[in-house]
Amino acid sequence: MRAIGVDLGGTKMSFGVINSDGELIDPHRIPTASTWGEMKTSIIDQVRRYQNDYDDIGVVGFGAAGMVDLNGYVHYSPNVPAFDNGVGAQQELRDELGMDVFVDNDNNCAGYAEATFGDGAKKAHTIFVGLGTGIGGAIIINGKVIRGEHGYAGDVGHFTMDPNGPLCACGRTGCFEAFASGSALGRLARDYAKRGDAPNIVSAVGNIDNIVGLDAGKAAAQGLSDGIAIVDEYSRYVATGLVSLVNIFDPGKIIIGGGVVELGDTLFVPLRMHLQEYAQAGYNFDDDFVVPAKLGEHAGVIGAGAWALSQV
Ligand SMILES: [Zn+2]
């Protein structure tokens, strides 16, 4: 039996046929519709097309950006207005399609794929942390995604690092996300520039308001002192958050996704150093303890399909 995986993000919906080895066949991508009604029609059309082409489709897995409960009800999404009033995605799709459909959060799906088929495959306990516009994540214990009492577990971006810290998208202040998301790296670089501490980056980019996190990464990769200082401070924030997760879960591996992965060793070398520095005695991390995600943009659709297969 194979599954159809669906990954719904703020700008695009990705589809594919997935087998139990996590292989993705016949991927397809369309822009995210603005209403749930249109989205549902697109999903049903795409599922019917795959069913015509493949005779062993048994289940649909759907990863949605947002707060998804254990019944596959999407309560809210910061990036998908169609979910603003809540959508019973799992039940509606089951009713329309007449087949098993499982809906979970998109980060849980991506984390499941990375932990099962990516670099986490040899470890029982893996934490996935996506450092993008915000921070999403998944906690995988004994190969299973921990969903909590309601389904909301693993939202690793929103534990507090400093109550007096910057405002977070969730409305609180000083969350891990407010310090360590990809967006936070951009803000940090602009703060350096505004106080005159990022001359190389300003001369490369021009307008301070146009500086993004990757500009700091480029400067650091060229050995420029302002870029190195910014990435080092940022990597300390990331390590501060990760060491808290290590102390709570003692994972065998941490997999980092999101746009900042493009920085490569420029980020991962100082990050590993600071994580070791902040860890409690007893932890001696290998270089492959914290690694970049392998499956990239396909992780969500692969994880949605593979997770659904594991449910039937
Ligand atoms: Zn927050």
GROMACS .gro file of C-alpha atoms and ligand atoms in nm:
model
  313
    1MET     CA    1   0.000   0.000   0.000
    2ARG     CA    2   0.112   0.355  -0.069
    3ALA     CA    3  -0.007   0.691   0.065
    4ILE     CA    4  -0.070   1.032  -0.078
    5GLY     CA    5   0.117   1.298   0.115
    6VAL     CA    6  -0.011   1.656   0.125
    7ASP     CA    7   0.193   1.943   0.270
    8LEU     CA    8   0.008   2.268   0.312
    9GLY     CA    9   0.215   2.580   0.375
   10GLY     CA   10   0.144   2.951   0.365
   11THR     CA   11   0.220   2.988  -0.007
   12LYS     CA   12   0.211   2.642  -0.165
   13MET     CA   13   0.050   2.300  -0.139
   14SER     CA   14   0.270   2.002  -0.222
   15PHE     CA   15   0.149   1.653  -0.310
   16GLY     CA   16   0.317   1.321  -0.378
   17VAL     CA   17   0.283   0.943  -0.363
   18ILE     CA   18   0.483   0.793  -0.073
   19ASN     CA   19   0.575   0.434   0.009
   20SER     CA   20   0.675   0.293   0.348
   21ASP     CA   21   1.046   0.353   0.268
   22GLY     CA   22   0.974   0.724   0.239
   23GLU     CA   23   1.025   0.734  -0.139
   24LEU     CA   24   0.847   1.023  -0.309
   25ILE     CA   25   0.695   0.962  -0.653
   26ASP     CA   26   0.518   1.201  -0.889
   27PRO     CA   27   0.545   1.521  -0.681
   28HIS     CA   28   0.309   1.804  -0.766
   29ARG     CA   29   0.284   2.159  -0.637
   30ILE     CA   30   0.018   2.432  -0.659
   31PRO     CA   31  -0.030   2.772  -0.490
   32THR     CA   32  -0.217   2.762  -0.157
   33ALA     CA   33  -0.582   2.857  -0.209
   34SER     CA   34  -0.725   3.143  -0.007
   35THR     CA   35  -1.029   2.956   0.128
   36TRP     CA   36  -1.070   2.613   0.282
   37GLY     CA   37  -1.341   2.530   0.027
   38GLU     CA   38  -1.100   2.584  -0.265
   39MET     CA   39  -0.824   2.398  -0.082
   40LYS     CA   40  -1.050   2.100  -0.020
   41THR     CA   41  -1.150   2.091  -0.388
   42SER     CA   42  -0.783   2.097  -0.493
   43ILE     CA   43  -0.695   1.818  -0.252
   44ILE     CA   44  -0.986   1.600  -0.366
   45ASP     CA   45  -0.902   1.657  -0.736
   46GLN     CA   46  -0.539   1.569  -0.677
   47VAL     CA   47  -0.621   1.258  -0.472
   48ARG     CA   48  -0.860   1.136  -0.746
   49ARG     CA   49  -0.590   1.191  -1.010
   50TYR     CA   50  -0.338   0.987  -0.812
   51GLN     CA   51  -0.598   0.714  -0.753
   52ASN     CA   52  -0.646   0.689  -1.131
   53ASP     CA   53  -0.273   0.657  -1.190
   54TYR     CA   54  -0.180   0.430  -0.896
   55ASP     CA   55  -0.395   0.138  -0.785
   56ASP     CA   56  -0.243   0.087  -0.439
   57ILE     CA   57  -0.327   0.418  -0.270
   58GLY     CA   58  -0.471   0.333   0.072
   59VAL     CA   59  -0.450   0.644   0.283
   60VAL     CA   60  -0.394   1.020   0.273
   61GLY     CA   61  -0.164   1.207   0.513
   62PHE     CA   62  -0.199   1.582   0.539
   63GLY     CA   63   0.043   1.816   0.714
   64ALA     CA   64  -0.099   2.163   0.776
   65ALA     CA   65   0.084   2.472   0.901
   66GLY     CA   66  -0.110   2.548   1.218
   67MET     CA   67  -0.242   2.415   1.547
   68VAL     CA   68  -0.385   2.073   1.470
   69ASP     CA   69  -0.555   1.868   1.742
   70LEU     CA   70  -0.565   1.490   1.781
   71ASN     CA   71  -0.883   1.474   1.570
   72GLY     CA   72  -0.715   1.649   1.279
   73TYR     CA   73  -0.907   1.971   1.344
   74VAL     CA   74  -0.702   2.275   1.243
   75HIS     CA   75  -0.779   2.542   1.504
   76TYR     CA   76  -0.560   2.825   1.383
   77SER     CA   77  -0.267   2.903   1.158
   78PRO     CA   78  -0.055   3.219   1.168
   79ASN     CA   79   0.022   3.188   0.795
   80VAL     CA   80  -0.292   3.035   0.640
   81PRO     CA   81  -0.592   3.272   0.670
   82ALA     CA   82  -0.824   2.996   0.542
   83PHE     CA   83  -0.788   2.828   0.883
   84ASP     CA   84  -0.874   3.141   1.085
   85ASN     CA   85  -1.211   3.015   1.205
   86GLY     CA   86  -1.106   2.653   1.247
   87VAL     CA   87  -1.153   2.370   0.998
   88GLY     CA   88  -1.243   2.006   1.059
   89ALA     CA   89  -0.996   1.903   0.789
   90GLN     CA   90  -0.955   1.536   0.878
   91GLN     CA   91  -1.326   1.456   0.915
   92GLU     CA   92  -1.434   1.656   0.608
   93LEU     CA   93  -1.172   1.491   0.387
   94ARG     CA   94  -1.262   1.144   0.519
   95ASP     CA   95  -1.629   1.210   0.441
   96GLU     CA   96  -1.558   1.345   0.091
   97LEU     CA   97  -1.295   1.089  -0.009
   98GLY     CA   98  -1.442   0.784   0.162
   99MET     CA   99  -1.097   0.674   0.279
  100ASP     CA  100  -0.861   0.709   0.572
  101VAL     CA  101  -0.715   1.058   0.608
  102PHE     CA  102  -0.480   1.169   0.887
  103VAL     CA  103  -0.405   1.535   0.954
  104ASP     CA  104  -0.121   1.665   1.170
  105ASN     CA  105   0.094   1.975   1.200
  106ASP     CA  106   0.339   2.026   0.911
  107ASN     CA  107   0.643   2.039   1.140
  108ASN     CA  108   0.546   1.710   1.300
  109CYS     CA  109   0.528   1.559   0.950
  110ALA     CA  110   0.863   1.706   0.842
  111GLY     CA  111   1.025   1.598   1.169
  112TYR     CA  112   0.884   1.246   1.133
  113ALA     CA  113   1.037   1.221   0.783
  114GLU     CA  114   1.377   1.353   0.893
  115ALA     CA  115   1.380   1.127   1.199
  116THR     CA  116   1.270   0.820   1.004
  117PHE     CA  117   1.439   0.854   0.664
  118GLY     CA  118   1.696   1.133   0.710
  119ASP     CA  119   1.993   1.163   0.942
  120GLY     CA  120   1.784   1.067   1.244
  121ALA     CA  121   1.718   0.718   1.111
  122LYS     CA  122   1.974   0.548   1.333
  123LYS     CA  123   1.853   0.714   1.654
  124ALA     CA  124   1.546   0.631   1.862
  125HIS     CA  125   1.511   0.983   1.998
  126THR     CA  126   1.535   1.281   1.766
  127ILE     CA  127   1.437   1.647   1.790
  128PHE     CA  128   1.360   1.841   1.473
  129VAL     CA  129   1.384   2.221   1.490
  130GLY     CA  130   1.292   2.432   1.187
  131LEU     CA  131   1.452   2.779   1.202
  132GLY     CA  132   1.254   2.975   0.944
  133THR     CA  133   1.022   3.276   0.960
  134GLY     CA  134   0.930   3.134   1.300
  135ILE     CA  135   1.045   2.819   1.476
  136GLY     CA  136   0.857   2.492   1.443
  137GLY     CA  137   0.959   2.152   1.559
  138ALA     CA  138   0.883   1.793   1.642
  139ILE     CA  139   0.986   1.564   1.926
  140ILE     CA  140   1.029   1.202   1.815
  141ILE     CA  141   1.066   0.950   2.097
  142ASN     CA  142   1.112   0.582   2.017
  143GLY     CA  143   1.036   0.666   1.655
  144LYS     CA  144   0.697   0.824   1.735
  145VAL     CA  145   0.604   1.190   1.719
  146ILE     CA  146   0.497   1.309   2.065
  147ARG     CA  147   0.164   1.488   2.022
  148GLY     CA  148   0.066   1.557   2.384
  149GLU     CA  149  -0.278   1.561   2.544
  150HIS     CA  150  -0.438   1.774   2.270
  151GLY     CA  151  -0.202   1.735   1.975
  152TYR     CA  152  -0.002   2.053   2.023
  153ALA     CA  153   0.322   1.911   2.167
  154GLY     CA  154   0.657   1.984   2.006
  155ASP     CA  155   0.591   2.354   1.945
  156VAL     CA  156   0.952   2.420   2.043
  157GLY     CA  157   0.959   2.785   1.937
  158HIS     CA  158   0.761   2.911   2.233
  159PHE     CA  159   0.938   2.839   2.557
  160THR     CA  160   1.062   3.157   2.722
  161MET     CA  161   1.434   3.236   2.713
  162ASP     CA  162   1.402   3.591   2.856
  163PRO     CA  163   1.071   3.746   2.975
  164ASN     CA  164   1.220   4.089   2.895
  165GLY     CA  165   1.322   3.979   2.544
  166PRO     CA  166   1.178   4.079   2.206
  167LEU     CA  167   0.809   4.044   2.125
  168CYS     CA  168   0.721   3.705   1.974
  169ALA     CA  169   0.463   3.632   1.702
  170CYS     CA  170   0.263   3.437   1.966
  171GLY     CA  171   0.205   3.756   2.167
  172ARG     CA  172   0.447   3.674   2.451
  173THR     CA  173   0.800   3.812   2.485
  174GLY     CA  174   1.139   3.647   2.476
  175CYS     CA  175   1.041   3.309   2.329
  176PHE     CA  176   1.310   3.091   2.170
  177GLU     CA  177   1.154   3.189   1.833
  178ALA     CA  178   1.199   3.561   1.906
  179PHE     CA  179   1.575   3.507   1.948
  180ALA     CA  180   1.663   3.222   1.718
  181SER     CA  181   1.431   3.208   1.412
  182GLY     CA  182   1.574   3.288   1.069
  183SER     CA  183   1.389   3.621   1.091
  184ALA     CA  184   1.557   3.691   1.426
  185LEU     CA  185   1.899   3.652   1.260
  186GLY     CA  186   1.799   3.922   1.011
  187ARG     CA  187   1.679   4.150   1.290
  188LEU     CA  188   2.004   4.094   1.482
  189ALA     CA  189   2.208   4.189   1.174
  190ARG     CA  190   2.001   4.507   1.126
  191ASP     CA  191   2.050   4.596   1.495
  192TYR     CA  192   2.427   4.564   1.450
  193ALA     CA  193   2.408   4.780   1.138
  194LYS     CA  194   2.197   5.052   1.306
  195ARG     CA  195   2.454   5.100   1.580
  196GLY     CA  196   2.741   5.104   1.331
  197ASP     CA  197   2.873   4.755   1.405
  198ALA     CA  198   2.816   4.597   1.063
  199PRO     CA  199   3.014   4.813   0.813
  200ASN     CA  200   3.096   4.526   0.574
  201ILE     CA  201   2.736   4.410   0.554
  202VAL     CA  202   2.603   4.764   0.507
  203SER     CA  203   2.849   4.830   0.224
  204ALA     CA  204   2.750   4.501   0.056
  205VAL     CA  205   2.372   4.545   0.090
  206GLY     CA  206   2.329   4.924   0.089
  207ASN     CA  207   2.007   4.998   0.273
  208ILE     CA  208   2.005   4.869   0.633
  209ASP     CA  209   1.636   4.782   0.605
  210ASN     CA  210   1.717   4.535   0.326
  211ILE     CA  211   1.963   4.331   0.535
  212VAL     CA  212   1.850   3.971   0.593
  213GLY     CA  213   2.002   3.689   0.792
  214LEU     CA  214   2.175   3.534   0.493
  215ASP     CA  215   2.372   3.859   0.442
  216ALA     CA  216   2.530   3.811   0.784
  217GLY     CA  217   2.602   3.450   0.690
  218LYS     CA  218   2.771   3.555   0.365
  219ALA     CA  219   2.991   3.807   0.546
  220ALA     CA  220   3.085   3.547   0.807
  221ALA     CA  221   3.170   3.293   0.535
  222GLN     CA  222   3.406   3.554   0.384
  223GLY     CA  223   3.581   3.589   0.718
  224LEU     CA  224   3.451   3.943   0.779
  225SER     CA  225   3.447   4.032   1.149
  226ASP     CA  226   3.097   4.183   1.163
  227GLY     CA  227   2.941   3.876   0.998
  228ILE     CA  228   3.133   3.643   1.229
  229ALA     CA  229   3.020   3.838   1.539
  230ILE     CA  230   2.653   3.835   1.433
  231VAL     CA  231   2.646   3.466   1.346
  232ASP     CA  232   2.830   3.386   1.669
  233GLU     CA  233   2.575   3.576   1.880
  234TYR     CA  234   2.290   3.414   1.687
  235SER     CA  235   2.441   3.066   1.731
  236ARG     CA  236   2.456   3.131   2.107
  237TYR     CA  237   2.079   3.193   2.110
  238VAL     CA  238   2.015   2.879   1.908
  239ALA     CA  239   2.244   2.678   2.140
  240THR     CA  240   2.073   2.823   2.450
  241GLY     CA  241   1.739   2.693   2.325
  242LEU     CA  242   1.875   2.359   2.210
  243VAL     CA  243   2.052   2.289   2.538
  244SER     CA  244   1.717   2.329   2.719
  245LEU     CA  245   1.566   2.071   2.484
  246VAL     CA  246   1.865   1.843   2.542
  247ASN     CA  247   1.823   1.869   2.918
  248ILE     CA  248   1.455   1.777   2.894
  249PHE     CA  249   1.463   1.504   2.626
  250ASP     CA  250   1.825   1.375   2.602
  251PRO     CA  251   1.790   1.316   2.226
  252GLY     CA  252   2.033   1.112   2.016
  253LYS     CA  253   2.024   1.371   1.741
  254ILE     CA  254   1.898   1.723   1.669
  255ILE     CA  255   1.807   1.798   1.308
  256ILE     CA  256   1.792   2.163   1.203
  257GLY     CA  257   1.569   2.270   0.913
  258GLY     CA  258   1.465   2.606   0.771
  259GLY     CA  259   1.637   2.876   0.569
  260VAL     CA  260   1.939   2.923   0.799
  261VAL     CA  261   2.061   2.574   0.704
  262GLU     CA  262   2.199   2.749   0.392
  263LEU     CA  263   2.469   2.900   0.616
  264GLY     CA  264   2.624   2.553   0.650
  265ASP     CA  265   2.938   2.526   0.863
  266THR     CA  266   2.939   2.904   0.907
  267LEU     CA  267   2.651   2.844   1.150
  268PHE     CA  268   2.698   2.480   1.250
  269VAL     CA  269   3.061   2.511   1.371
  270PRO     CA  270   2.992   2.786   1.630
  271LEU     CA  271   2.655   2.629   1.713
  272ARG     CA  272   2.817   2.294   1.803
  273MET     CA  273   3.084   2.471   2.005
  274HIS     CA  274   2.835   2.673   2.211
  275LEU     CA  275   2.603   2.376   2.261
  276GLN     CA  276   2.891   2.180   2.411
  277GLU     CA  277   2.990   2.483   2.620
  278TYR     CA  278   2.637   2.515   2.767
  279ALA     CA  279   2.573   2.142   2.817
  280GLN     CA  280   2.579   1.980   3.157
  281ALA     CA  281   2.866   1.749   3.250
  282GLY     CA  282   2.814   1.407   3.099
  283TYR     CA  283   2.722   1.527   2.753
  284ASN     CA  284   2.995   1.491   2.492
  285PHE     CA  285   2.840   1.559   2.154
  286ASP     CA  286   2.981   1.425   1.827
  287ASP     CA  287   2.989   1.662   1.529
  288ASP     CA  288   2.691   1.475   1.387
  289PHE     CA  289   2.474   1.535   1.694
  290VAL     CA  290   2.341   1.860   1.545
  291VAL     CA  291   2.297   1.828   1.169
  292PRO     CA  292   2.116   2.007   0.887
  293ALA     CA  293   1.796   1.849   0.754
  294LYS     CA  294   1.850   1.620   0.455
  295LEU     CA  295   1.510   1.597   0.291
  296GLY     CA  296   1.470   1.973   0.246
  297GLU     CA  297   1.147   2.100   0.092
  298HIS     CA  298   1.014   1.746   0.043
  299ALA     CA  299   1.026   1.653   0.414
  300GLY     CA  300   0.668   1.766   0.481
  301VAL     CA  301   0.502   1.572   0.202
  302ILE     CA  302   0.712   1.258   0.264
  303GLY     CA  303   0.644   1.274   0.638
  304ALA     CA  304   0.270   1.329   0.592
  305GLY     CA  305   0.242   1.022   0.368
  306ALA     CA  306   0.473   0.797   0.569
  307TRP     CA  307   0.310   0.893   0.900
  308ALA     CA  308  -0.035   0.817   0.755
  309LEU     CA  309   0.091   0.475   0.638
  310SER     CA  310   0.215   0.406   0.992
  311GLN     CA  311  -0.139   0.472   1.124
  312VAL     CA  312  -0.316   0.202   0.920
  313ZN      ZN  313   0.630   3.282   2.123
   0.00000   0.00000   0.00000
